[in-house]
Tab-separated table of C-alpha atoms in Angstrom:
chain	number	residue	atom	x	y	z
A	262	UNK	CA	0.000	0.000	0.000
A	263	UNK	CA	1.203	3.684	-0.580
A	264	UNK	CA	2.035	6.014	2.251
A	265	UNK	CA	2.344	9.750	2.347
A	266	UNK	CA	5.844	9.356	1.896
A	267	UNK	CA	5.771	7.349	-1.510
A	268	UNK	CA	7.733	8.361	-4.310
A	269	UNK	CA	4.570	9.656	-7.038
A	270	UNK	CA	5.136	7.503	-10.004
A	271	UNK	CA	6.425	8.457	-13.267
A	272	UNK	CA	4.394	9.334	-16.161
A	273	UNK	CA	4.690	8.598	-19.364
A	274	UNK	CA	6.256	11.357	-21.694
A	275	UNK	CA	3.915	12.437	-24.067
A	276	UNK	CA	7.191	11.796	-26.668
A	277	UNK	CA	5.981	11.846	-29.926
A	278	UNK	CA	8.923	9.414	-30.957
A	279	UNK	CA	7.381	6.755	-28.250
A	280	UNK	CA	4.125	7.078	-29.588
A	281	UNK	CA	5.061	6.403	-32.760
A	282	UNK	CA	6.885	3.236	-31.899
A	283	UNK	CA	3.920	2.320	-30.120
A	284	UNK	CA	1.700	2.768	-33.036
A	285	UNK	CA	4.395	1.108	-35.253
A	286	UNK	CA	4.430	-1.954	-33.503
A	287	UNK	CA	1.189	-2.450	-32.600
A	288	UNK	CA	0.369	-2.610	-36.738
A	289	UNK	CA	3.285	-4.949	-36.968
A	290	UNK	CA	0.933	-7.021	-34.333
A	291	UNK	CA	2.944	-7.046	-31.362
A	292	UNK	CA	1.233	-7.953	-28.236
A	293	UNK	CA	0.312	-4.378	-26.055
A	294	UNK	CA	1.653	-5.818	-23.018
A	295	UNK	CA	4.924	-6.583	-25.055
A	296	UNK	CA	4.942	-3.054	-26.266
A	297	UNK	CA	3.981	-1.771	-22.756
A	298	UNK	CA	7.592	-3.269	-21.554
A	299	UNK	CA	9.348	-1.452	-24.139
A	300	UNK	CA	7.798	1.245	-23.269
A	301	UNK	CA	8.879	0.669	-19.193
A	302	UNK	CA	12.319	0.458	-20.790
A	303	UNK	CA	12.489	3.036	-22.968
A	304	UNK	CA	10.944	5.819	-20.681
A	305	UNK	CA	11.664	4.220	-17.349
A	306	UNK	CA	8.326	3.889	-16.236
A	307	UNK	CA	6.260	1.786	-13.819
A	308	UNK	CA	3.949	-0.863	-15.624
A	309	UNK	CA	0.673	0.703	-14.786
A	310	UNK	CA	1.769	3.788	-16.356
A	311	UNK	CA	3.124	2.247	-19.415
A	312	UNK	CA	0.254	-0.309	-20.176
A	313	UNK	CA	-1.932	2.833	-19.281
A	314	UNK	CA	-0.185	4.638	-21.754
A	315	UNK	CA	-0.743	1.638	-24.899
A	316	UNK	CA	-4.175	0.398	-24.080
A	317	UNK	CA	-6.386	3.474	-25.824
A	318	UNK	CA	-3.485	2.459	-29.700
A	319	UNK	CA	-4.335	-1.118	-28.411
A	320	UNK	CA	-8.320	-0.815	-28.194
A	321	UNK	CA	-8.276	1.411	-31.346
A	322	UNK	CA	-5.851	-1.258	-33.663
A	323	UNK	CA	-8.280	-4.389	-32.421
A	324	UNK	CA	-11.289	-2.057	-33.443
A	325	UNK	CA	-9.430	-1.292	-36.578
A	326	UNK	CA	-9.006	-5.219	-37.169
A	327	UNK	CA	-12.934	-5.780	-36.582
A	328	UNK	CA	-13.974	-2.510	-38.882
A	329	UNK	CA	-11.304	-2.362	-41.328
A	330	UNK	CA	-11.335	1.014	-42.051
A	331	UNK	CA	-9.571	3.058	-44.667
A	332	UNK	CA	-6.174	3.415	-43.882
A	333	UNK	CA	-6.718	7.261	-43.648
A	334	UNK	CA	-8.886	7.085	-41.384
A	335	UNK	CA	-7.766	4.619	-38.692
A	336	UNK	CA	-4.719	7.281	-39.231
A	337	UNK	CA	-6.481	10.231	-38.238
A	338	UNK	CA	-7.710	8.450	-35.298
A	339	UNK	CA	-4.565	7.200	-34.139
A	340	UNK	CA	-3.194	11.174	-33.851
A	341	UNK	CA	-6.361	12.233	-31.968
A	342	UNK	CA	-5.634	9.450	-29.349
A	343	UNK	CA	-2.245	10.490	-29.129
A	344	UNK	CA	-3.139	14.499	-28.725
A	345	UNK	CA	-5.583	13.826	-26.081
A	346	UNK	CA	-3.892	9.885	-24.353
A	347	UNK	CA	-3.123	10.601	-20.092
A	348	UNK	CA	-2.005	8.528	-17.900
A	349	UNK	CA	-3.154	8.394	-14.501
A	350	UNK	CA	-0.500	8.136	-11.886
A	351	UNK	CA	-0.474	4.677	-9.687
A	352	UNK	CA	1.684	3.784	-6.934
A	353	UNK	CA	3.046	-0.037	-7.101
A	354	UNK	CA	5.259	-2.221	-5.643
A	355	UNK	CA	8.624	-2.112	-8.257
A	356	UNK	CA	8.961	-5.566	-10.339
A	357	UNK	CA	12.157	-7.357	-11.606
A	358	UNK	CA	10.525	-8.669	-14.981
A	359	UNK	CA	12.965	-10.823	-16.838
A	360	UNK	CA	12.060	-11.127	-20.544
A	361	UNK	CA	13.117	-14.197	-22.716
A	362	UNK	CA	12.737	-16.153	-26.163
A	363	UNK	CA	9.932	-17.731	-24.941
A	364	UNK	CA	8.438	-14.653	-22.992
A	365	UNK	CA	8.262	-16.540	-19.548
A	366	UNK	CA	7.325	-14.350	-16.622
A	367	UNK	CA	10.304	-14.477	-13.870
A	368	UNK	CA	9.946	-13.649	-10.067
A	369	UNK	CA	13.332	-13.850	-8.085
A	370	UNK	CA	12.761	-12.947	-4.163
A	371	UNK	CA	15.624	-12.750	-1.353
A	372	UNK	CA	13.606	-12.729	1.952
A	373	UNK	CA	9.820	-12.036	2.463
A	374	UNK	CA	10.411	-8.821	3.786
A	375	UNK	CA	12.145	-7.181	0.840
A	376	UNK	CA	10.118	-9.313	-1.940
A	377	UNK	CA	8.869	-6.951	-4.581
A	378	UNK	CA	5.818	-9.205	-5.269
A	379	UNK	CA	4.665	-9.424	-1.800
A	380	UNK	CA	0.941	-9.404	-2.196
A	381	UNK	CA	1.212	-8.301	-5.178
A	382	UNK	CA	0.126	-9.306	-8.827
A	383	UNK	CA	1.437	-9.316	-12.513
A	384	UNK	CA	-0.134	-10.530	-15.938
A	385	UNK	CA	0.620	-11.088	-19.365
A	386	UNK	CA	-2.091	-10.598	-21.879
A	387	UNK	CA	-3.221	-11.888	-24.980
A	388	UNK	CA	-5.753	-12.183	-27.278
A	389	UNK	CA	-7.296	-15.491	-27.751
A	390	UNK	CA	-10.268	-17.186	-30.060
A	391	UNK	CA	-12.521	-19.420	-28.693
A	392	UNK	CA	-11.629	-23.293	-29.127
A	393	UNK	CA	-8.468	-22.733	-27.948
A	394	UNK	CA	-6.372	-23.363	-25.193
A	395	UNK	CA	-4.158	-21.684	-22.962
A	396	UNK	CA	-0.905	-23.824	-21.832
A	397	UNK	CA	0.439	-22.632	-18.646
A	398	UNK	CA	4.307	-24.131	-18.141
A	399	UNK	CA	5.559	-22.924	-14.705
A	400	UNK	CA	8.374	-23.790	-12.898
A	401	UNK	CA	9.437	-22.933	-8.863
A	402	UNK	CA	11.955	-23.152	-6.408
A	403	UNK	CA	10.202	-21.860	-3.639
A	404	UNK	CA	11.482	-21.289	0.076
A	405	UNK	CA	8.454	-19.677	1.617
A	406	UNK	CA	5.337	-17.834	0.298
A	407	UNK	CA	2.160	-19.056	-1.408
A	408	UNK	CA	1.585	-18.551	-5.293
A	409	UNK	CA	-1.616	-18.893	-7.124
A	410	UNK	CA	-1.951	-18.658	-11.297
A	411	UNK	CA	-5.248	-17.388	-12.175
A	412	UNK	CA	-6.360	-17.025	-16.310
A	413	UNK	CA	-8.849	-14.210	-16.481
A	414	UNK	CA	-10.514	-12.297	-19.321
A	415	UNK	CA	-9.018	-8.554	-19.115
A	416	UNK	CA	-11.993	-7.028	-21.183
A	417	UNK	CA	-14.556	-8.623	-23.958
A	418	UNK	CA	-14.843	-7.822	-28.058
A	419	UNK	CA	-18.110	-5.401	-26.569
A	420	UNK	CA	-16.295	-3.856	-23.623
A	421	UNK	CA	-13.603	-0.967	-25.290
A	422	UNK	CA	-13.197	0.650	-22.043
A	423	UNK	CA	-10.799	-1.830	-21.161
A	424	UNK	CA	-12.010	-2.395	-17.706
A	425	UNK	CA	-11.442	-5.969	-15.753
A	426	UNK	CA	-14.160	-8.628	-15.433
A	427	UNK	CA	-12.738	-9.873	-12.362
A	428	UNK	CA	-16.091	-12.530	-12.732
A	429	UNK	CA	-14.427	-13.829	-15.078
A	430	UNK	CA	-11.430	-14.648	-13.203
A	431	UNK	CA	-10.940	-18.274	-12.720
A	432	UNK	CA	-8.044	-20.017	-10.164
A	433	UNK	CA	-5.828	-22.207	-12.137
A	434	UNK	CA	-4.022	-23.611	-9.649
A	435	UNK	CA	-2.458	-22.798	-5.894
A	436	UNK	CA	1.353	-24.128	-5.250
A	437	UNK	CA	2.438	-24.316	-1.658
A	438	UNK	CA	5.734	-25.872	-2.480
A	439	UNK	CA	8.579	-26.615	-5.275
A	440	UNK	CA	6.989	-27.649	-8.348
A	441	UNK	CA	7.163	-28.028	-12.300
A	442	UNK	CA	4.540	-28.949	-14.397
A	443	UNK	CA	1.592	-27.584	-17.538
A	444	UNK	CA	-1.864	-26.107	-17.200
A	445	UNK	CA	-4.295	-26.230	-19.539
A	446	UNK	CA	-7.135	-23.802	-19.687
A	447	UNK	CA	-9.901	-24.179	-22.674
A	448	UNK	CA	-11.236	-21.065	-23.694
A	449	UNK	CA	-14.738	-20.632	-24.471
A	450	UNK	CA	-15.024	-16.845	-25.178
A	451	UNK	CA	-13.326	-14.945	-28.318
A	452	UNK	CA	-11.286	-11.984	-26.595
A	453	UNK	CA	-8.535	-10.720	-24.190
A	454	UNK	CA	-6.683	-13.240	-21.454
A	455	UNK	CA	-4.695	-12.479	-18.990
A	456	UNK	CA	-2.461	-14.977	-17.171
A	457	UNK	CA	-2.270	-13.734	-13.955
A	458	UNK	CA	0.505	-14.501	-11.061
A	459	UNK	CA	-0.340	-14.084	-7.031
A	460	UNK	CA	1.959	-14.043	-4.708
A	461	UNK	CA	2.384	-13.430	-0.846
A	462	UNK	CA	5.310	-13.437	0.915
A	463	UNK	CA	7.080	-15.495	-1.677
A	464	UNK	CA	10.412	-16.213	-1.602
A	465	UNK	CA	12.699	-17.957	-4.513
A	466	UNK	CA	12.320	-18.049	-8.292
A	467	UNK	CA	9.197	-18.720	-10.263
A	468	UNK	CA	9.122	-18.816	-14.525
A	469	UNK	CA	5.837	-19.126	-15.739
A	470	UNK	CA	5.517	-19.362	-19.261
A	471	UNK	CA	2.146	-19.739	-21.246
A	472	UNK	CA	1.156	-20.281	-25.374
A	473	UNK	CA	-1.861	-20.467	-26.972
A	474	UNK	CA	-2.827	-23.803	-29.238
């Protein structure tokens, strides 16, 4: 939880070089939360702030993909979003995200006390058709703590506001101890997933990986 003596977070600088990336590889059909990194990296944000900052070119590329508009247009759109995109400031715990070929998610903890993921979440998102099925390939080492892996739906093909349905958050699985092992999740529902990581008081090294078949 913030105090009064937290550090306000960063924002996002409205750079009109980082938008453009943004916008760039978002039509090259990256993923937004792999874009959101870069953009953690490249301005030295917090996450919030930077998947703040690419959800509104997200929302308007996947309505661009449903519509396909003239080129033009979805143009002209794209530079209103960027005139008028904000980002409201939120106060987090910091993360140590390790990316890799395979895009797992790492956690590495020392002690409980100074664990940046101390009841505290992280997700990676993607957007997946029905009939499919989410693989979830984790591997811990864990010394203490409690972990849970939860696949929700972030926000439906009607919903552009981009707002959670935490309904539709189900529990995957809850690991109490050192483990390795695959998930597998069927999805029913055409739209955005989020593979979601839990942890309290955790302590060691977790990789969770997941793909989409």
């Amino acid at each position: 939880m913030s105090t009064s003596n937290d550090t306000p977070p960063k924002p996002v600088p409205n750079d009109p070089q980082l938008i453009e990336f943004v916008i760039k590889e978002l039509k090259k059909g990256a993923m937004p939360a792999d874009v959101a990194y870069e953009v953690c990296r490249r301005a030295g944000v917090q996450w919030p702030e930077a998947e703040a900052f690419v959800r509104p070119f997200a929302q308007e590329r996947q309505r661009q993909r449903r519509q396909k508009p003239k080129p033009i247009v979805g143009l002209l759109v794209f530079i209103g979003i960027a005139l008028v995109v904000g980002v409201t400031g939120v106060v987090v715990l910091k993360t140590s995200l390790e990316r890799r070929s395979v895009a797992p998610l790492i956690y590495e903890a020392v002690t409980p006390t100074d664990s940046p993921f101390k009841s505290d979440r992280f997700y990676r998102e993607r957007w997946v058709e029905a009939g499919q099925t989410i693989l979830v390939n984790y591997d811990v080492s864990m010394r203490s703590g409690h972990l849970n892996l939860y696949v929700s739906e972030k926000w439906s093909q009607s919903d552009t506001k981009g707002l959670y349905d935490m309904s539709r958050e189900d529990q995957l699985f809850t690991l109490t101890k050192d483990g390795r092992g695959q998930l597998k999740y069927p999805v029913t529902d055409t739209g955005w997933y989020g593979l979601r990581v839990f942890m309290t008081d955790f302590t060691g090294r977790c990789e969770v990986a997941w793909e989409v078949r």
